[in-house]
Amino acid sequence: MLRVHPLHAQDSTALPGQLPPKWDLQACLDYAKANNITLNSYRLSRLSSEQDLLLSRSAVLPDLSANVSPSLTHAKEIDTANGNFRSRLRFSGNTSLNSAVTLYNGGYLRNDILQKDLLVKVAGLDLAAAENDITLQITQAYLNILLAKENIVYVKDVVATSEAQVQQQQQFYNVGSVALKDLIQLQAQLANDKYTLVTAQNTHRQNVLVLKQLLQLPTETPFEIVEPDTLMGYALLTPLLEAQKTALAIRPEVKSSELGVQVAELDVRKARAGYLPALSAGAGIGTSYAQGDYNTFLKQMDNNFYQQVGLTLSVPIFSRRANRVNEEKAKIGVEQAELTLQNTRINLSQEIERAYINVLNAQGQYDAAVEQLRYTQESYRIANEQLKIGAANTVEVLQQKNLYIQSMQSYIQAKYSAALYVRIYDFYRGVPVKL
């Protein structure tokens, strides 16, 4: 009979700001999304894009600047009283307030605002794509830990059986019922099983380290995962073409590439604005003064006070091919963005097809592994019983045992491969990862 080792769920609840005592998959995903350095870097890039958008929107507003330019002049002057030269310091200055606004520039500012708005959305989609990547990595690492833990459980059973066999054959040897070589063969097999157990435990520790490093937890942080009650490895698969169609419509990397084409098209519009005239308006007020007494100072400020309003029209006539080159390079950028979009769609479709094939293979292997394990386990049980009564020799028992161990390992691997690939396939369609 196929033995089933139940897995019991543990409480992974943690207070706000505290790490959970035990980590379930959702706790790992939530922690990574909030604390992963790469994801936080994407968030900062999005904030930077938002600031670029604010700056672009502000470019259509008038500016305002105040200028104060005091000066101190040293010069020699002729004294009219005696005709001699004397040194003198003169204090003077200008004060002004100026403003300017762009009235028309070929649509450059409007298109720049649209482009910056798209870039903010692209930054958000890039963050979502990075979150998807880390989700799959953490899910795979989490399942690898569960696989290693279950493998340890089965290997411990094998070690316990080997110890019982050695103990029994030792008793038979003590009374002269079996040869020494049969006892040594079983002792050697026990040593090999113990080595396999140590290897399985090392694999478990390595897998825990991988997940812990993905979460970027400090070395001294204790870490233990929650084992789910059940692990679903089978699901009604969505047809491949339907899954691809859904993924192409919702995946952030595709949407980001689509917006990338629009961003490049706006670059073309901005480049074409260089062919068109630009019109701006300006206004200013100001005054000036030179050294004198207080009354003279106020009078100068009043007499020199001026107000100015004007328009500036700039018409491009010859730009030494700069505008043409900018337009052509922007068009090339559109073609590159379209190729990036095409490549993104193709890669995603291929990844989904690969995931679909992996699910079919894993489920087929799981079915075969269950059947193989059932027969090899029963053959091993029969051989072990025959060994107890002397109806089978040690070589036959060890052969059956090796077949059982191989089939058991194949079963565990197939079980978790099926569970992983089903979740990856569904995740491409937008189904959240759950165990």
PDB file of N, CA and C in Angstrom, residues 293-367:
ATOM      1  N   ASP A 293      20.605 111.226  -2.443  1.00  0.00           N
ATOM      2  CA  ASP A 293      19.959 111.224  -1.138  1.00  0.00           C
ATOM      3  C   ASP A 293      18.630 110.481  -1.235  1.00  0.00           C
ATOM      4  N   TYR A 294      17.927 110.390  -0.099  1.00  0.00           N
ATOM      5  CA  TYR A 294      16.719 109.566  -0.025  1.00  0.00           C
ATOM      6  C   TYR A 294      15.661 110.063  -0.992  1.00  0.00           C
ATOM      7  N   ASN A 295      15.465 111.396  -1.016  1.00  0.00           N
ATOM      8  CA  ASN A 295      14.449 111.923  -1.908  1.00  0.00           C
ATOM      9  C   ASN A 295      14.806 111.659  -3.370  1.00  0.00           C
ATOM     10  N   THR A 296      16.089 111.816  -3.670  1.00  0.00           N
ATOM     11  CA  THR A 296      16.531 111.545  -5.041  1.00  0.00           C
ATOM     12  C   THR A 296      16.322 110.079  -5.398  1.00  0.00           C
ATOM     13  N   PHE A 297      16.570 109.186  -4.436  1.00  0.00           N
ATOM     14  CA  PHE A 297      16.403 107.750  -4.662  1.00  0.00           C
ATOM     15  C   PHE A 297      14.957 107.418  -5.029  1.00  0.00           C
ATOM     16  N   LEU A 298      14.007 107.932  -4.268  1.00  0.00           N
ATOM     17  CA  LEU A 298      12.612 107.667  -4.548  1.00  0.00           C
ATOM     18  C   LEU A 298      12.187 108.266  -5.882  1.00  0.00           C
ATOM     19  N   LYS A 299      12.698 109.443  -6.182  1.00  0.00           N
ATOM     20  CA  LYS A 299      12.345 110.080  -7.446  1.00  0.00           C
ATOM     21  C   LYS A 299      12.888 109.288  -8.635  1.00  0.00           C
ATOM     22  N   GLN A 300      14.116 108.791  -8.466  1.00  0.00           N
ATOM     23  CA  GLN A 300      14.708 107.972  -9.547  1.00  0.00           C
ATOM     24  C   GLN A 300      13.907 106.687  -9.745  1.00  0.00           C
ATOM     25  N   MET A 301      13.524 106.075  -8.654  1.00  0.00           N
ATOM     26  CA  MET A 301      12.735 104.843  -8.764  1.00  0.00           C
ATOM     27  C   MET A 301      11.437 105.101  -9.508  1.00  0.00           C
ATOM     28  N   ASP A 302      10.824 106.242  -9.263  1.00  0.00           N
ATOM     29  CA  ASP A 302       9.569 106.572  -9.930  1.00  0.00           C
ATOM     30  C   ASP A 302       9.794 106.950 -11.384  1.00  0.00           C
ATOM     31  N   ASN A 303      10.813 107.750 -11.644  1.00  0.00           N
ATOM     32  CA  ASN A 303      11.064 108.197 -13.012  1.00  0.00           C
ATOM     33  C   ASN A 303      11.528 107.060 -13.924  1.00  0.00           C
ATOM     34  N   ASN A 304      12.282 106.097 -13.343  1.00  0.00           N
ATOM     35  CA  ASN A 304      12.831 105.003 -14.169  1.00  0.00           C
ATOM     36  C   ASN A 304      11.933 103.769 -14.225  1.00  0.00           C
ATOM     37  N   PHE A 305      10.779 103.848 -13.595  1.00  0.00           N
ATOM     38  CA  PHE A 305       9.872 102.689 -13.573  1.00  0.00           C
ATOM     39  C   PHE A 305       9.316 102.438 -14.979  1.00  0.00           C
ATOM     40  N   TYR A 306       9.377 101.192 -15.416  1.00  0.00           N
ATOM     41  CA  TYR A 306       8.891 100.852 -16.752  1.00  0.00           C
ATOM     42  C   TYR A 306       8.035  99.585 -16.704  1.00  0.00           C
ATOM     43  N   GLN A 307       7.174  99.384 -17.704  1.00  0.00           N
ATOM     44  CA  GLN A 307       6.355  98.184 -17.884  1.00  0.00           C
ATOM     45  C   GLN A 307       6.528  97.723 -19.327  1.00  0.00           C
ATOM     46  N   GLN A 308       6.601  96.415 -19.500  1.00  0.00           N
ATOM     47  CA  GLN A 308       6.883  95.896 -20.843  1.00  0.00           C
ATOM     48  C   GLN A 308       6.037  94.647 -21.102  1.00  0.00           C
ATOM     49  N   VAL A 309       5.417  94.566 -22.265  1.00  0.00           N
ATOM     50  CA  VAL A 309       4.669  93.389 -22.728  1.00  0.00           C
ATOM     51  C   VAL A 309       5.086  93.127 -24.162  1.00  0.00           C
ATOM     52  N   GLY A 310       5.322  91.857 -24.493  1.00  0.00           N
ATOM     53  CA  GLY A 310       5.761  91.575 -25.849  1.00  0.00           C
ATOM     54  C   GLY A 310       5.499  90.147 -26.273  1.00  0.00           C
ATOM     55  N   LEU A 311       5.559  89.906 -27.555  1.00  0.00           N
ATOM     56  CA  LEU A 311       5.429  88.574 -28.149  1.00  0.00           C
ATOM     57  C   LEU A 311       6.719  88.232 -28.866  1.00  0.00           C
ATOM     58  N   THR A 312       7.040  86.933 -28.854  1.00  0.00           N
ATOM     59  CA  THR A 312       8.223  86.472 -29.586  1.00  0.00           C
ATOM     60  C   THR A 312       7.811  85.323 -30.494  1.00  0.00           C
ATOM     61  N   LEU A 313       8.035  85.477 -31.769  1.00  0.00           N
ATOM     62  CA  LEU A 313       7.738  84.436 -32.748  1.00  0.00           C
ATOM     63  C   LEU A 313       9.045  83.909 -33.304  1.00  0.00           C
ATOM     64  N   SER A 314       9.259  82.613 -33.148  1.00  0.00           N
ATOM     65  CA  SER A 314      10.476  81.986 -33.658  1.00  0.00           C
ATOM     66  C   SER A 314      10.103  81.026 -34.780  1.00  0.00           C
ATOM     67  N   VAL A 315      10.648  81.279 -35.961  1.00  0.00           N
ATOM     68  CA  VAL A 315      10.339  80.468 -37.138  1.00  0.00           C
ATOM     69  C   VAL A 315      11.600  79.724 -37.568  1.00  0.00           C
ATOM     70  N   PRO A 316      11.579  78.372 -37.518  1.00  0.00           N
ATOM     71  CA  PRO A 316      12.765  77.624 -37.958  1.00  0.00           C
ATOM     72  C   PRO A 316      12.906  77.681 -39.476  1.00  0.00           C
ATOM     73  N   ILE A 317      14.057  78.073 -39.941  1.00  0.00           N
ATOM     74  CA  ILE A 317      14.313  78.139 -41.381  1.00  0.00           C
ATOM     75  C   ILE A 317      15.328  77.085 -41.808  1.00  0.00           C
ATOM     76  N   PHE A 318      16.439  77.034 -41.119  1.00  0.00           N
ATOM     77  CA  PHE A 318      17.458  76.026 -41.439  1.00  0.00           C
ATOM     78  C   PHE A 318      18.106  75.582 -40.130  1.00  0.00           C
ATOM     79  N   SER A 319      17.978  74.310 -39.824  1.00  0.00           N
ATOM     80  CA  SER A 319      18.494  73.785 -38.545  1.00  0.00           C
ATOM     81  C   SER A 319      19.686  72.854 -38.745  1.00  0.00           C
ATOM     82  N   ARG A 320      20.316  72.954 -39.915  1.00  0.00           N
ATOM     83  CA  ARG A 320      21.466  72.082 -40.231  1.00  0.00           C
ATOM     84  C   ARG A 320      21.103  70.610 -40.072  1.00  0.00           C
ATOM     85  N   ARG A 321      19.901  70.276 -40.527  1.00  0.00           N
ATOM     86  CA  ARG A 321      19.373  68.916 -40.596  1.00  0.00           C
ATOM     87  C   ARG A 321      19.029  68.326 -39.216  1.00  0.00           C
ATOM     88  N   ALA A 322      19.107  69.129 -38.185  1.00  0.00           N
ATOM     89  CA  ALA A 322      18.847  68.600 -36.846  1.00  0.00           C
ATOM     90  C   ALA A 322      17.412  68.087 -36.712  1.00  0.00           C
ATOM     91  N   ASN A 323      16.434  68.872 -37.226  1.00  0.00           N
ATOM     92  CA  ASN A 323      15.038  68.450 -37.115  1.00  0.00           C
ATOM     93  C   ASN A 323      14.762  67.176 -37.900  1.00  0.00           C
ATOM     94  N   ARG A 324      15.327  67.061 -39.088  1.00  0.00           N
ATOM     95  CA  ARG A 324      15.108  65.860 -39.910  1.00  0.00           C
ATOM     96  C   ARG A 324      15.718  64.623 -39.237  1.00  0.00           C
ATOM     97  N   VAL A 325      16.917  64.778 -38.704  1.00  0.00           N
ATOM     98  CA  VAL A 325      17.561  63.646 -38.026  1.00  0.00           C
ATOM     99  C   VAL A 325      16.758  63.225 -36.795  1.00  0.00           C
ATOM    100  N   ASN A 326      16.285  64.216 -36.025  1.00  0.00           N
ATOM    101  CA  ASN A 326      15.484  63.893 -34.843  1.00  0.00           C
ATOM    102  C   ASN A 326      14.214  63.134 -35.213  1.00  0.00           C
ATOM    103  N   GLU A 327      13.581  63.534 -36.305  1.00  0.00           N
ATOM    104  CA  GLU A 327      12.363  62.847 -36.737  1.00  0.00           C
ATOM    105  C   GLU A 327      12.668  61.421 -37.189  1.00  0.00           C
ATOM    106  N   GLU A 328      13.720  61.254 -37.999  1.00  0.00           N
ATOM    107  CA  GLU A 328      14.051  59.935 -38.501  1.00  0.00           C
ATOM    108  C   GLU A 328      14.447  58.983 -37.363  1.00  0.00           C
ATOM    109  N   LYS A 329      15.203  59.505 -36.393  1.00  0.00           N
ATOM    110  CA  LYS A 329      15.587  58.668 -35.251  1.00  0.00           C
ATOM    111  C   LYS A 329      14.362  58.293 -34.420  1.00  0.00           C
ATOM    112  N   ALA A 330      13.408  59.218 -34.311  1.00  0.00           N
ATOM    113  CA  ALA A 330      12.177  58.908 -33.584  1.00  0.00           C
ATOM    114  C   ALA A 330      11.378  57.824 -34.309  1.00  0.00           C
ATOM    115  N   LYS A 331      11.353  57.870 -35.637  1.00  0.00           N
ATOM    116  CA  LYS A 331      10.669  56.821 -36.403  1.00  0.00           C
ATOM    117  C   LYS A 331      11.350  55.467 -36.202  1.00  0.00           C
ATOM    118  N   ILE A 332      12.677  55.478 -36.170  1.00  0.00           N
ATOM    119  CA  ILE A 332      13.403  54.231 -35.900  1.00  0.00           C
ATOM    120  C   ILE A 332      13.044  53.708 -34.505  1.00  0.00           C
ATOM    121  N   GLY A 333      12.891  54.644 -33.556  1.00  0.00           N
ATOM    122  CA  GLY A 333      12.492  54.243 -32.212  1.00  0.00           C
ATOM    123  C   GLY A 333      11.130  53.571 -32.196  1.00  0.00           C
ATOM    124  N   VAL A 334      10.205  54.026 -33.039  1.00  0.00           N
ATOM    125  CA  VAL A 334       8.888  53.386 -33.144  1.00  0.00           C
ATOM    126  C   VAL A 334       9.031  51.957 -33.654  1.00  0.00           C
ATOM    127  N   GLU A 335       9.844  51.760 -34.678  1.00  0.00           N
ATOM    128  CA  GLU A 335      10.048  50.409 -35.219  1.00  0.00           C
ATOM    129  C   GLU A 335      10.692  49.502 -34.178  1.00  0.00           C
ATOM    130  N   GLN A 336      11.642  50.042 -33.420  1.00  0.00           N
ATOM    131  CA  GLN A 336      12.262  49.234 -32.373  1.00  0.00           C
ATOM    132  C   GLN A 336      11.246  48.863 -31.294  1.00  0.00           C
ATOM    133  N   ALA A 337      10.374  49.811 -30.931  1.00  0.00           N
ATOM    134  CA  ALA A 337       9.345  49.530 -29.929  1.00  0.00           C
ATOM    135  C   ALA A 337       8.367  48.479 -30.434  1.00  0.00           C
ATOM    136  N   GLU A 338       8.036  48.530 -31.716  1.00  0.00           N
ATOM    137  CA  GLU A 338       7.133  47.521 -32.287  1.00  0.00           C
ATOM    138  C   GLU A 338       7.783  46.140 -32.289  1.00  0.00           C
ATOM    139  N   LEU A 339       9.086  46.096 -32.579  1.00  0.00           N
ATOM    140  CA  LEU A 339       9.792  44.808 -32.519  1.00  0.00           C
ATOM    141  C   LEU A 339       9.852  44.279 -31.084  1.00  0.00           C
ATOM    142  N   THR A 340      10.046  45.183 -30.128  1.00  0.00           N
ATOM    143  CA  THR A 340      10.048  44.774 -28.721  1.00  0.00           C
ATOM    144  C   THR A 340       8.692  44.201 -28.329  1.00  0.00           C
ATOM    145  N   LEU A 341       7.613  44.842 -28.772  1.00  0.00           N
ATOM    146  CA  LEU A 341       6.275  44.332 -28.495  1.00  0.00           C
ATOM    147  C   LEU A 341       6.069  42.970 -29.135  1.00  0.00           C
ATOM    148  N   GLN A 342       6.482  42.827 -30.382  1.00  0.00           N
ATOM    149  CA  GLN A 342       6.344  41.542 -31.067  1.00  0.00           C
ATOM    150  C   GLN A 342       7.137  40.454 -30.353  1.00  0.00           C
ATOM    151  N   ASN A 343       8.354  40.788 -29.942  1.00  0.00           N
ATOM    152  CA  ASN A 343       9.197  39.811 -29.243  1.00  0.00           C
ATOM    153  C   ASN A 343       8.597  39.439 -27.887  1.00  0.00           C
ATOM    154  N   THR A 344       8.034  40.423 -27.190  1.00  0.00           N
ATOM    155  CA  THR A 344       7.407  40.153 -25.893  1.00  0.00           C
ATOM    156  C   THR A 344       6.236  39.195 -26.050  1.00  0.00           C
ATOM    157  N   ARG A 345       5.410  39.431 -27.055  1.00  0.00           N
ATOM    158  CA  ARG A 345       4.253  38.546 -27.291  1.00  0.00           C
ATOM    159  C   ARG A 345       4.692  37.137 -27.658  1.00  0.00           C
ATOM    160  N   ILE A 346       5.703  37.041 -28.508  1.00  0.00           N
ATOM    161  CA  ILE A 346       6.176  35.713 -28.914  1.00  0.00           C
ATOM    162  C   ILE A 346       6.763  34.965 -27.723  1.00  0.00           C
ATOM    163  N   ASN A 347       7.606  35.645 -26.953  1.00  0.00           N
ATOM    164  CA  ASN A 347       8.225  34.998 -25.790  1.00  0.00           C
ATOM    165  C   ASN A 347       7.172  34.546 -24.786  1.00  0.00           C
ATOM    166  N   LEU A 348       6.176  35.390 -24.540  1.00  0.00           N
ATOM    167  CA  LEU A 348       5.129  35.019 -23.592  1.00  0.00           C
ATOM    168  C   LEU A 348       4.335  33.823 -24.102  1.00  0.00           C
ATOM    169  N   SER A 349       3.987  33.832 -25.380  1.00  0.00           N
ATOM    170  CA  SER A 349       3.246  32.699 -25.943  1.00  0.00           C
ATOM    171  C   SER A 349       4.067  31.412 -25.833  1.00  0.00           C
ATOM    172  N   GLN A 350       5.357  31.508 -26.082  1.00  0.00           N
ATOM    173  CA  GLN A 350       6.214  30.321 -25.983  1.00  0.00           C
ATOM    174  C   GLN A 350       6.344  29.853 -24.539  1.00  0.00           C
ATOM    175  N   GLU A 351       6.439  30.795 -23.602  1.00  0.00           N
ATOM    176  CA  GLU A 351       6.519  30.417 -22.191  1.00  0.00           C
ATOM    177  C   GLU A 351       5.248  29.704 -21.740  1.00  0.00           C
ATOM    178  N   ILE A 352       4.096  30.183 -22.200  1.00  0.00           N
ATOM    179  CA  ILE A 352       2.831  29.548 -21.829  1.00  0.00           C
ATOM    180  C   ILE A 352       2.726  28.164 -22.449  1.00  0.00           C
ATOM    181  N   GLU A 353       3.138  28.035 -23.707  1.00  0.00           N
ATOM    182  CA  GLU A 353       3.115  26.714 -24.351  1.00  0.00           C
ATOM    183  C   GLU A 353       4.047  25.749 -23.631  1.00  0.00           C
ATOM    184  N   ARG A 354       5.220  26.258 -23.236  1.00  0.00           N
ATOM    185  CA  ARG A 354       6.165  25.423 -22.484  1.00  0.00           C
ATOM    186  C   ARG A 354       5.558  25.000 -21.149  1.00  0.00           C
ATOM    187  N   ALA A 355       4.887  25.943 -20.477  1.00  0.00           N
ATOM    188  CA  ALA A 355       4.249  25.615 -19.203  1.00  0.00           C
ATOM    189  C   ALA A 355       3.141  24.585 -19.399  1.00  0.00           C
ATOM    190  N   TYR A 356       2.395  24.704 -20.488  1.00  0.00           N
ATOM    191  CA  TYR A 356       1.315  23.751 -20.782  1.00  0.00           C
ATOM    192  C   TYR A 356       1.875  22.343 -20.992  1.00  0.00           C
ATOM    193  N   ILE A 357       2.942  22.250 -21.778  1.00  0.00           N
ATOM    194  CA  ILE A 357       3.571  20.951 -22.010  1.00  0.00           C
ATOM    195  C   ILE A 357       4.145  20.402 -20.707  1.00  0.00           C
ATOM    196  N   ASN A 358       4.731  21.275 -19.890  1.00  0.00           N
ATOM    197  CA  ASN A 358       5.277  20.826 -18.606  1.00  0.00           C
ATOM    198  C   ASN A 358       4.188  20.257 -17.711  1.00  0.00           C
ATOM    199  N   VAL A 359       3.009  20.876 -17.723  1.00  0.00           N
ATOM    200  CA  VAL A 359       1.902  20.357 -16.917  1.00  0.00           C
ATOM    201  C   VAL A 359       1.482  18.975 -17.407  1.00  0.00           C
ATOM    202  N   LEU A 360       1.317  18.841 -18.713  1.00  0.00           N
ATOM    203  CA  LEU A 360       0.916  17.535 -19.257  1.00  0.00           C
ATOM    204  C   LEU A 360       1.949  16.460 -18.934  1.00  0.00           C
ATOM    205  N   ASN A 361       3.227  16.794 -19.114  1.00  0.00           N
ATOM    206  CA  ASN A 361       4.284  15.816 -18.816  1.00  0.00           C
ATOM    207  C   ASN A 361       4.306  15.474 -17.336  1.00  0.00           C
ATOM    208  N   ALA A 362       4.210  16.491 -16.486  1.00  0.00           N
ATOM    209  CA  ALA A 362       4.293  16.251 -15.050  1.00  0.00           C
ATOM    210  C   ALA A 362       3.124  15.417 -14.559  1.00  0.00           C
ATOM    211  N   GLN A 363       1.932  15.689 -15.059  1.00  0.00           N
ATOM    212  CA  GLN A 363       0.777  14.903 -14.628  1.00  0.00           C
ATOM    213  C   GLN A 363       0.863  13.469 -15.134  1.00  0.00           C
ATOM    214  N   GLY A 364       1.356  13.307 -16.364  1.00  0.00           N
ATOM    215  CA  GLY A 364       1.553  11.945 -16.867  1.00  0.00           C
ATOM    216  C   GLY A 364       2.602  11.197 -16.063  1.00  0.00           C
ATOM    217  N   GLN A 365       3.702  11.871 -15.740  1.00  0.00           N
ATOM    218  CA  GLN A 365       4.735  11.242 -14.922  1.00  0.00           C
ATOM    219  C   GLN A 365       4.224  10.916 -13.522  1.00  0.00           C
ATOM    220  N   TYR A 366       3.383  11.784 -12.982  1.00  0.00           N
ATOM    221  CA  TYR A 366       2.835  11.530 -11.651  1.00  0.00           C
ATOM    222  C   TYR A 366       1.963  10.271 -11.660  1.00  0.00           C
ATOM    223  N   ASP A 367       1.100  10.137 -12.666  1.00  0.00           N
ATOM    224  CA  ASP A 367       0.260   8.936 -12.762  1.00  0.00           C
ATOM    225  C   ASP A 367       1.121   7.674 -12.841  1.00  0.00           C
TER     226      ASP A 367
END
